[in-house]
mmCIF file of C-alpha atoms in Angstrom:
data_model
loop_
_atom_site.group_PDB
_atom_site.id
_atom_site.type_symbol
_atom_site.label_atom_id
_atom_site.label_comp_id
_atom_site.label_asym_id
_atom_site.label_seq_id
_atom_site.Cartn_x
_atom_site.Cartn_y
_atom_site.Cartn_z
ATOM 1 C CA MET A 9 0.027 -0.138 0.148
ATOM 2 C CA ILE A 10 1.546 3.370 -0.631
ATOM 3 C CA ASP A 11 1.481 5.824 2.115
ATOM 4 C CA VAL A 12 -0.732 8.737 0.841
ATOM 5 C CA GLN A 13 -0.288 11.178 3.885
ATOM 6 C CA HIS A 14 4.104 10.933 3.650
ATOM 7 C CA SER A 15 3.704 10.887 -0.381
ATOM 8 C CA LEU A 16 1.682 14.296 -0.356
ATOM 9 C CA ILE A 17 4.113 15.810 2.213
ATOM 10 C CA LEU A 18 6.984 14.840 -0.157
ATOM 11 C CA ILE A 19 5.592 16.282 -3.299
ATOM 12 C CA ALA A 20 4.714 19.463 -1.421
ATOM 13 C CA VAL A 21 8.520 19.444 -0.303
ATOM 14 C CA MET A 22 9.365 19.154 -3.855
ATOM 15 C CA SER A 23 7.169 21.419 -5.191
ATOM 16 C CA VAL A 24 7.418 24.379 -2.914
ATOM 17 C CA LEU A 25 11.571 24.106 -3.030
ATOM 18 C CA THR A 26 11.030 23.812 -6.838
ATOM 19 C CA MET A 27 9.285 27.147 -7.105
ATOM 20 C CA ALA A 28 11.513 28.976 -4.865
ATOM 21 C CA ILE A 29 14.583 28.220 -6.629
ATOM 22 C CA LYS A 30 12.664 29.407 -9.909
ATOM 23 C CA PHE A 31 11.808 32.524 -8.382
ATOM 24 C CA LEU A 32 14.817 33.715 -6.361
ATOM 25 C CA PRO A 33 16.868 35.172 -9.287
ATOM 26 C CA PHE A 34 13.683 37.480 -10.218
ATOM 27 C CA ILE A 35 13.547 38.479 -6.362
ATOM 28 C CA ILE A 36 17.247 39.038 -5.941
ATOM 29 C CA PHE A 37 17.102 40.894 -9.220
ATOM 30 C CA PRO A 38 14.092 42.867 -9.365
ATOM 31 C CA GLY A 39 12.232 44.282 -12.894
ATOM 32 C CA GLY A 40 13.210 47.419 -14.159
ATOM 33 C CA LYS A 41 17.208 47.264 -12.916
ATOM 34 C CA GLU A 42 19.909 46.280 -15.249
ATOM 35 C CA THR A 43 21.163 42.623 -15.147
ATOM 36 C CA PRO A 44 25.124 42.341 -14.235
ATOM 37 C CA ALA A 45 26.694 41.655 -17.612
ATOM 38 C CA VAL A 46 28.732 38.621 -16.335
ATOM 39 C CA ILE A 47 24.715 37.399 -15.324
ATOM 40 C CA SER A 48 23.703 37.679 -19.210
ATOM 41 C CA TYR A 49 27.101 35.875 -20.329
ATOM 42 C CA LEU A 50 26.513 33.136 -17.901
ATOM 43 C CA GLY A 51 22.929 32.704 -19.018
ATOM 44 C CA LYS A 52 24.284 31.871 -22.897
ATOM 45 C CA VAL A 53 27.180 29.588 -22.111
ATOM 46 C CA LEU A 54 25.669 27.811 -19.409
ATOM 47 C CA PRO A 55 22.864 25.678 -20.955
ATOM 48 C CA PRO A 56 25.214 23.634 -22.869
ATOM 49 C CA ALA A 57 27.235 22.976 -19.987
ATOM 50 C CA MET A 58 24.195 22.077 -17.890
ATOM 51 C CA ILE A 59 22.510 19.922 -20.429
ATOM 52 C CA ALA A 60 25.806 17.931 -20.652
ATOM 53 C CA MET A 61 25.783 17.703 -16.816
ATOM 54 C CA LEU A 62 22.562 16.075 -16.966
ATOM 55 C CA VAL A 63 23.494 13.614 -19.471
ATOM 56 C CA VAL A 64 26.195 12.477 -16.476
ATOM 57 C CA TYR A 65 23.443 12.577 -14.099
ATOM 58 C CA CYS A 66 21.342 10.408 -16.048
ATOM 59 C CA LEU A 67 23.929 7.662 -16.050
ATOM 60 C CA LYS A 68 25.143 7.982 -12.789
ATOM 61 C CA GLY A 69 23.690 4.770 -11.513
ATOM 62 C CA VAL A 70 26.012 2.931 -14.045
ATOM 63 C CA SER A 71 28.356 0.510 -12.633
ATOM 64 C CA VAL A 72 31.689 -0.063 -15.013
ATOM 65 C CA PHE A 73 32.888 -2.512 -12.756
ATOM 66 C CA THR A 74 30.206 -5.043 -12.143
ATOM 67 C CA ALA A 75 28.208 -7.234 -15.086
ATOM 68 C CA PRO A 76 26.864 -6.126 -17.441
ATOM 69 C CA HIS A 77 29.650 -2.981 -16.881
ATOM 70 C CA GLY A 78 27.516 -0.533 -18.609
ATOM 71 C CA LEU A 79 27.167 -2.053 -22.036
ATOM 72 C CA PRO A 80 23.185 -1.577 -22.438
ATOM 73 C CA GLU A 81 23.905 1.946 -21.291
ATOM 74 C CA LEU A 82 26.803 2.608 -23.927
ATOM 75 C CA ILE A 83 25.081 0.771 -26.765
ATOM 76 C CA ALA A 84 21.710 2.663 -26.020
ATOM 77 C CA VAL A 85 23.374 6.006 -26.136
ATOM 78 C CA ALA A 86 25.399 4.982 -29.422
ATOM 79 C CA ALA A 87 21.897 3.843 -30.866
ATOM 80 C CA VAL A 88 20.485 7.284 -29.695
ATOM 81 C CA VAL A 89 23.350 9.161 -31.450
ATOM 82 C CA ALA A 90 23.558 7.105 -34.242
ATOM 83 C CA LEU A 91 19.660 7.473 -35.005
ATOM 84 C CA HIS A 92 20.118 11.503 -34.197
ATOM 85 C CA LEU A 93 22.916 12.174 -36.613
ATOM 86 C CA TRP A 94 20.956 9.691 -39.007
ATOM 87 C CA LYS A 95 16.969 11.234 -39.092
ATOM 88 C CA ARG A 96 17.879 14.404 -36.857
ATOM 89 C CA ASN A 97 14.405 13.425 -35.219
ATOM 90 C CA THR A 98 14.069 13.959 -31.856
ATOM 91 C CA LEU A 99 11.154 11.315 -31.504
ATOM 92 C CA ILE A 100 12.890 8.606 -33.628
ATOM 93 C CA SER A 101 16.000 9.397 -31.297
ATOM 94 C CA ILE A 102 14.233 8.840 -28.168
ATOM 95 C CA ILE A 103 11.864 5.897 -28.964
ATOM 96 C CA GLY A 104 14.544 3.963 -30.981
ATOM 97 C CA GLY A 105 16.956 4.318 -27.889
ATOM 98 C CA THR A 106 14.826 3.699 -25.029
ATOM 99 C CA ALA A 107 13.032 0.610 -26.995
ATOM 100 C CA CYS A 108 16.716 -0.758 -27.745
ATOM 101 C CA TYR A 109 17.581 -0.313 -23.891
ATOM 102 C CA MET A 110 14.785 -2.028 -22.461
ATOM 103 C CA ILE A 111 15.287 -4.947 -25.001
ATOM 104 C CA LEU A 112 18.832 -5.099 -23.780
ATOM 105 C CA ILE A 113 18.468 -5.165 -20.199
ATOM 106 C CA GLN A 114 14.885 -7.229 -20.274
ATOM 107 C CA ALA A 115 16.184 -9.564 -22.640
ATOM 108 C CA VAL A 116 19.889 -9.740 -23.483
ATOM 109 C CA PHE A 117 22.196 -8.822 -20.195
ATOM 110 C CA MET B 13 7.276 45.801 -39.098
ATOM 111 C CA GLU B 14 4.123 45.291 -38.411
ATOM 112 C CA LYS B 15 3.247 42.764 -35.550
ATOM 113 C CA ASN B 16 1.196 39.590 -35.904
ATOM 114 C CA SER B 17 -2.333 39.979 -34.601
ATOM 115 C CA LEU B 18 -2.777 37.377 -31.912
ATOM 116 C CA SER B 19 -4.013 34.294 -33.141
ATOM 117 C CA LYS B 20 -1.184 34.205 -35.369
ATOM 118 C CA ASP B 21 1.345 34.568 -32.395
ATOM 119 C CA ILE B 22 -0.647 31.580 -30.932
ATOM 120 C CA LYS B 23 -0.614 29.463 -33.796
ATOM 121 C CA PHE B 24 3.521 30.250 -34.433
ATOM 122 C CA ALA B 25 3.867 29.212 -30.620
ATOM 123 C CA LEU B 26 1.891 26.058 -30.987
ATOM 124 C CA GLU B 27 4.242 25.456 -34.364
ATOM 125 C CA LYS B 28 7.533 25.602 -32.186
ATOM 126 C CA SER B 29 5.842 23.579 -29.061
ATOM 127 C CA MET B 30 5.023 21.010 -31.618
ATOM 128 C CA ALA B 31 8.563 19.946 -31.827
ATOM 129 C CA ILE B 32 8.869 19.018 -28.560
ATOM 130 C CA MET B 33 5.237 17.843 -27.836
ATOM 131 C CA PRO B 34 6.249 13.575 -29.184
ATOM 132 C CA SER B 35 9.218 13.631 -26.681
ATOM 133 C CA TYR B 36 7.278 15.151 -23.682
ATOM 134 C CA ILE B 37 4.073 13.170 -24.418
ATOM 135 C CA VAL B 38 6.751 10.002 -24.633
ATOM 136 C CA LEU B 39 8.350 10.957 -21.454
ATOM 137 C CA GLY B 40 5.360 11.427 -19.614
ATOM 138 C CA ILE B 41 4.113 8.218 -20.412
ATOM 139 C CA GLY B 42 7.229 6.706 -19.030
ATOM 140 C CA PHE B 43 6.701 8.510 -15.645
ATOM 141 C CA GLY B 44 2.813 7.644 -15.466
ATOM 142 C CA VAL B 45 3.909 3.919 -16.311
ATOM 143 C CA MET B 46 6.353 4.124 -13.582
ATOM 144 C CA MET B 47 4.003 6.064 -11.015
ATOM 145 C CA SER B 48 1.351 3.336 -11.789
ATOM 146 C CA ASP B 49 3.908 0.430 -11.094
ATOM 147 C CA ALA B 50 4.750 1.644 -7.906
ATOM 148 C CA GLY B 51 0.919 1.720 -6.980
ATOM 149 C CA TYR B 52 0.118 5.142 -7.600
ATOM 150 C CA SER B 53 -3.348 6.055 -9.782
ATOM 151 C CA TRP B 54 -3.125 8.095 -12.547
ATOM 152 C CA ILE B 55 -4.211 11.491 -10.571
ATOM 153 C CA TRP B 56 -0.574 11.390 -8.856
ATOM 154 C CA PRO B 57 0.875 11.851 -12.010
ATOM 155 C CA VAL B 58 -0.916 14.434 -13.074
ATOM 156 C CA LEU B 59 -0.959 16.024 -9.638
ATOM 157 C CA MET B 60 2.919 16.016 -9.536
ATOM 158 C CA SER B 61 2.876 17.112 -13.362
ATOM 159 C CA VAL B 62 1.419 20.295 -12.062
ATOM 160 C CA ALA B 63 2.704 20.944 -8.491
ATOM 161 C CA ILE B 64 6.599 19.711 -9.206
ATOM 162 C CA PHE B 65 6.582 20.277 -13.105
ATOM 163 C CA GLY B 66 9.803 19.113 -13.941
ATOM 164 C CA GLY B 67 10.681 15.642 -15.567
ATOM 165 C CA SER B 68 14.074 14.551 -14.375
ATOM 166 C CA LEU B 69 12.844 15.485 -10.570
ATOM 167 C CA GLN B 70 9.331 13.687 -10.989
ATOM 168 C CA PHE B 71 11.738 10.323 -12.344
ATOM 169 C CA ALA B 72 13.626 10.866 -9.254
ATOM 170 C CA ALA B 73 10.409 11.117 -7.246
ATOM 171 C CA VAL B 74 9.224 7.712 -7.983
ATOM 172 C CA GLY B 75 11.899 6.181 -6.219
ATOM 173 C CA LEU B 76 11.564 8.671 -3.102
ATOM 174 C CA LEU B 77 7.638 7.938 -2.814
ATOM 175 C CA SER B 78 7.495 4.350 -3.195
ATOM 176 C CA SER B 79 10.728 4.005 -0.633
ATOM 177 C CA GLY B 80 8.983 6.591 1.834
ATOM 178 C CA ALA B 81 12.220 8.925 1.763
ATOM 179 C CA SER B 82 12.709 11.446 4.480
ATOM 180 C CA VAL B 83 11.806 14.975 3.871
ATOM 181 C CA LEU B 84 15.399 16.066 4.630
ATOM 182 C CA THR B 85 16.321 13.546 1.740
ATOM 183 C CA THR B 86 13.838 14.643 -0.534
ATOM 184 C CA ALA B 87 14.771 18.427 0.049
ATOM 185 C CA ILE B 88 18.682 17.749 -0.700
ATOM 186 C CA ILE B 89 17.540 15.993 -4.117
ATOM 187 C CA THR B 90 15.143 18.423 -4.825
ATOM 188 C CA LEU B 91 18.053 21.185 -4.596
ATOM 189 C CA THR B 92 20.376 18.956 -6.171
ATOM 190 C CA ILE B 93 18.430 18.069 -9.465
ATOM 191 C CA HIS B 94 16.955 21.440 -9.518
ATOM 192 C CA ALA B 95 19.781 23.735 -9.054
ATOM 193 C CA ARG B 96 19.999 24.573 -12.786
ATOM 194 C CA GLN B 97 16.528 26.149 -12.664
ATOM 195 C CA PHE B 98 18.259 28.779 -11.104
ATOM 196 C CA ILE B 99 20.793 29.391 -13.900
ATOM 197 C CA TYR B 100 17.776 29.195 -16.219
ATOM 198 C CA SER B 101 15.314 31.981 -14.171
ATOM 199 C CA LEU B 102 18.975 33.608 -14.121
ATOM 200 C CA SER B 103 19.180 33.759 -17.880
ATOM 201 C CA MET B 104 15.806 34.993 -18.404
ATOM 202 C CA LEU B 105 15.490 37.877 -16.051
ATOM 203 C CA ASP B 106 16.155 40.479 -19.145
ATOM 204 C CA ARG B 107 13.677 38.944 -21.420
ATOM 205 C CA TYR B 108 10.458 38.563 -18.843
ATOM 206 C CA LYS B 109 10.755 42.080 -17.825
ATOM 207 C CA GLY B 110 7.459 43.876 -18.193
ATOM 208 C CA MET B 111 5.359 40.800 -18.510
ATOM 209 C CA GLY B 112 3.060 42.163 -15.388
ATOM 210 C CA LYS B 113 1.401 38.947 -13.533
ATOM 211 C CA LEU B 114 1.674 36.673 -16.402
ATOM 212 C CA LYS B 115 5.728 36.383 -15.164
ATOM 213 C CA LEU B 116 4.670 34.195 -12.305
ATOM 214 C CA TYR B 117 3.535 31.725 -14.417
ATOM 215 C CA LEU B 118 6.588 32.014 -16.886
ATOM 216 C CA ILE B 119 8.511 31.762 -14.010
ATOM 217 C CA TYR B 120 6.817 28.561 -12.776
ATOM 218 C CA GLY B 121 6.651 27.110 -16.160
ATOM 219 C CA LEU B 122 10.615 27.367 -16.800
ATOM 220 C CA VAL B 123 11.395 24.023 -17.698
ATOM 221 C CA ASP B 124 14.241 22.164 -19.559
ATOM 222 C CA GLU B 125 12.354 22.121 -22.772
ATOM 223 C CA SER B 126 10.324 25.414 -22.655
ATOM 224 C CA TYR B 127 13.457 27.123 -21.472
ATOM 225 C CA SER B 128 15.298 25.806 -25.074
ATOM 226 C CA LEU B 129 12.137 27.482 -26.671
ATOM 227 C CA VAL B 130 12.069 30.700 -24.899
ATOM 228 C CA SER B 131 15.890 31.638 -24.592
ATOM 229 C CA SER B 132 16.824 31.201 -28.474
ATOM 230 C CA ASP B 133 15.953 34.791 -29.462
ATOM 231 C CA SER B 134 17.121 33.736 -33.114
ATOM 232 C CA ILE B 135 13.793 31.639 -33.454
ATOM 233 C CA ILE B 136 11.459 33.981 -32.996
ATOM 234 C CA PRO B 137 10.713 36.528 -36.116
ATOM 235 C CA LYS B 138 10.491 39.864 -35.506
ATOM 236 C CA ASN B 139 7.210 40.126 -36.474
ATOM 237 C CA VAL B 140 5.811 37.467 -33.621
ATOM 238 C CA ASN B 141 5.003 39.453 -30.269
ATOM 239 C CA LYS B 142 7.230 38.009 -27.667
ATOM 240 C CA LYS B 143 4.825 38.348 -25.008
ATOM 241 C CA PRO B 144 2.164 35.953 -26.156
ATOM 242 C CA TYR B 145 4.846 33.480 -27.444
ATOM 243 C CA TYR B 146 6.625 33.185 -24.244
ATOM 244 C CA VAL B 147 3.073 32.492 -22.601
ATOM 245 C CA PHE B 148 1.915 30.083 -25.124
ATOM 246 C CA VAL B 149 4.852 28.093 -25.320
ATOM 247 C CA THR B 150 4.990 27.745 -21.918
ATOM 248 C CA LEU B 151 1.321 26.977 -21.874
ATOM 249 C CA PHE B 152 1.601 24.194 -24.353
ATOM 250 C CA ASP B 153 4.688 22.355 -23.572
ATOM 251 C CA GLN B 154 2.852 22.171 -19.898
ATOM 252 C CA ILE B 155 -0.550 20.690 -21.676
ATOM 253 C CA TRP B 156 1.681 17.847 -23.342
ATOM 254 C CA TRP B 157 3.459 17.006 -20.245
ATOM 255 C CA VAL B 158 0.174 16.775 -18.193
ATOM 256 C CA ILE B 159 -1.335 14.547 -21.011
ATOM 257 C CA GLY B 160 1.259 12.202 -21.193
ATOM 258 C CA CYS B 161 1.560 12.041 -17.521
ATOM 259 C CA ALA B 162 -2.364 11.224 -17.241
ATOM 260 C CA ALA B 163 -2.147 8.743 -20.382
ATOM 261 C CA GLY B 164 0.623 7.091 -18.509
ATOM 262 C CA GLY B 165 -0.650 6.698 -15.449
ATOM 263 C CA LEU B 166 -3.983 5.373 -17.059
ATOM 264 C CA LEU B 167 -2.371 2.937 -19.431
ATOM 265 C CA GLY B 168 0.273 1.708 -16.707
ATOM 266 C CA PRO B 169 -2.173 -1.162 -15.434
ATOM 267 C CA ILE B 170 -3.256 -2.279 -19.019
ATOM 268 C CA ILE B 171 0.350 -2.366 -20.797
ATOM 269 C CA PRO B 172 0.767 -5.985 -21.566
ATOM 270 C CA PHE B 173 4.589 -5.937 -22.102
ATOM 271 C CA ASP B 174 7.519 -5.243 -19.385
ATOM 272 C CA THR B 175 8.337 -1.653 -18.750
ATOM 273 C CA THR B 176 11.537 -1.708 -17.063
ATOM 274 C CA GLY B 177 14.093 0.410 -18.614
ATOM 275 C CA ILE B 178 11.193 2.756 -19.686
ATOM 276 C CA ASP B 179 13.301 5.551 -17.649
ATOM 277 C CA PHE B 180 15.886 5.540 -20.125
ATOM 278 C CA ALA B 181 13.772 7.975 -22.403
ATOM 279 C CA MET B 182 14.974 10.656 -19.892
ATOM 280 C CA THR B 183 18.428 9.835 -20.657
ATOM 281 C CA ALA B 184 18.027 9.729 -24.360
ATOM 282 C CA LEU B 185 16.364 12.938 -24.589
ATOM 283 C CA PHE B 186 19.399 14.520 -22.652
ATOM 284 C CA VAL B 187 21.724 12.764 -25.239
ATOM 285 C CA VAL B 188 19.736 14.425 -28.192
ATOM 286 C CA LEU B 189 19.541 17.716 -26.648
ATOM 287 C CA LEU B 190 23.458 17.496 -25.857
ATOM 288 C CA LEU B 191 24.106 16.451 -29.485
ATOM 289 C CA GLU B 192 21.958 19.337 -30.717
ATOM 290 C CA GLN B 193 23.670 21.473 -28.715
ATOM 291 C CA ILE B 194 27.386 20.330 -30.122
ATOM 292 C CA LEU B 195 26.171 19.922 -33.968
ATOM 293 C CA ASN B 196 24.739 23.665 -33.623
ATOM 294 C CA ASN B 197 27.385 25.473 -31.861
ATOM 295 C CA LYS B 198 30.980 26.153 -32.959
ATOM 296 C CA GLU B 199 31.912 26.783 -29.439
ATOM 297 C CA ARG B 200 31.654 23.047 -27.901
ATOM 298 C CA ARG B 201 33.916 23.816 -24.668
ATOM 299 C CA PRO B 202 31.058 24.603 -22.275
ATOM 300 C CA ALA B 203 29.470 21.362 -23.169
ATOM 301 C CA TYR B 204 32.346 19.290 -22.869
ATOM 302 C CA LEU B 205 33.456 21.349 -19.646
ATOM 303 C CA GLY B 206 29.968 20.070 -18.650
ATOM 304 C CA ILE B 207 30.779 16.656 -19.324
ATOM 305 C CA GLY B 208 34.100 16.544 -17.816
ATOM 306 C CA VAL B 209 33.401 18.395 -14.587
ATOM 307 C CA THR B 210 30.251 16.277 -13.805
ATOM 308 C CA PHE B 211 32.141 12.984 -14.013
ATOM 309 C CA LEU B 212 34.993 14.024 -11.763
ATOM 310 C CA SER B 213 32.748 15.498 -9.235
ATOM 311 C CA LEU B 214 30.733 11.777 -9.705
ATOM 312 C CA LEU B 215 34.174 10.225 -8.923
ATOM 313 C CA ILE B 216 35.264 12.471 -5.750
ATOM 314 C CA PHE B 217 31.720 13.085 -4.257
ATOM 315 C CA GLY B 218 29.798 10.175 -4.900
ATOM 316 C CA GLU B 219 26.153 9.844 -6.249
ATOM 317 C CA GLU B 220 24.320 11.766 -3.872
ATOM 318 C CA ILE B 221 25.597 15.025 -4.077
ATOM 319 C CA PHE B 222 27.862 15.411 -6.850
ATOM 320 C CA LEU B 223 25.552 17.958 -8.899
ATOM 321 C CA ILE B 224 26.319 20.636 -6.690
ATOM 322 C CA PRO B 225 30.027 20.988 -6.579
ATOM 323 C CA ALA B 226 29.833 20.306 -10.175
ATOM 324 C CA ILE B 227 27.640 23.193 -10.724
ATOM 325 C CA ILE B 228 29.865 25.744 -8.430
ATOM 326 C CA VAL B 229 32.889 24.192 -10.609
ATOM 327 C CA ILE B 230 31.166 24.631 -13.955
ATOM 328 C CA THR B 231 30.072 28.127 -13.523
ATOM 329 C CA PHE B 232 33.408 29.115 -11.860
ATOM 330 C CA VAL B 233 35.652 27.955 -14.800
ATOM 331 C CA LEU B 234 32.907 29.762 -17.123
ATOM 332 C CA VAL B 235 33.134 33.140 -15.117
ATOM 333 C CA MET B 236 36.880 32.496 -15.527
ATOM 334 C CA LEU B 237 36.781 31.878 -19.191
ATOM 335 C CA ARG B 238 34.775 35.169 -19.901
ATOM 336 C CA GLY B 239 35.902 36.785 -22.858
ATOM 337 C CA LYS B 240 37.565 33.547 -24.129
ATOM 338 C CA ILE B 241 34.264 31.764 -25.017
ATOM 339 C CA LYS B 242 31.836 33.310 -27.554
ATOM 340 C CA ILE B 243 28.281 31.537 -28.299
ATOM 341 C CA GLU B 244 26.998 33.041 -31.106
ATOM 342 C CA GLU B 245 22.990 33.149 -31.100
ATOM 343 C CA GLU B 246 21.934 29.899 -32.690
ATOM 344 C CA GLY B 247 19.955 30.006 -35.912
ATOM 345 C CA GLU B 248 16.775 28.517 -37.092
ATOM 346 C CA GLU B 249 18.353 26.705 -40.000
#
């Protein structure tokens, strides 16, 4: 059975903190004021770095030292990259890569 | 130049938003199915898609909820995963000036995918009014997400095959987004820096907290490299 009350509390915690993070910059730098140049610069260069960070984040649980040595993830990521370079279609890349991964961990490894 | 009518702006926002609709629906379904497998009815993923509205945290939340994690653990994970939201908001400060009350919704709705659509000035033609564009892109994005989460929750119990591994959709999405960044920008150092620093941080600090030191070091290095790094505005084509 799921713990309804505890689950609702955790969702509330995640919701409130998420909103706090999103609204904080707008509270620190209220409208009308000039945004510092370094902040504008970071607004441009951080997105690619953040997305790269998220890729590593998604793969953090992969264990290279125990079987299957991260092979399903490696193959599935390679499939996503190959599909995307080939078709350049986000949906095909995501569905293809995910299907590949599901088959690998359910039936192969 | 003459500006578009509101209906044309809405149409343009819908057109842009359609590009991410499929992946949002697929990811939403993946999340809904995971919640359903953990014993939560479809109402839960829908509630979370409105209250939390952030794919990566929602995926992490499945484990937190079903294992009955503590409030402290949940708070730390929220801050770690959503620290980048702070950066997103920082970079929208100028663009969201003068939005009035709608700004509240725009800030709330600033997630990875809408961020990629509202922060690329070059994809917005001059005759499009930015205000309705920002609002409707954000709104459409959230609609796809909520529909996906609800569909996953409803389909979960009746899907006839094993869904283990469906959470890889999240990884696949970010791999695609990263690939797009690398293909569209001549300046690739921020992306490589992001991979390198985060990986080192994972080795040094471990799975629980590595995102925070990674964000700090990445931001610090990028500030140090200011003047040496130039990111051109990516174009439509």
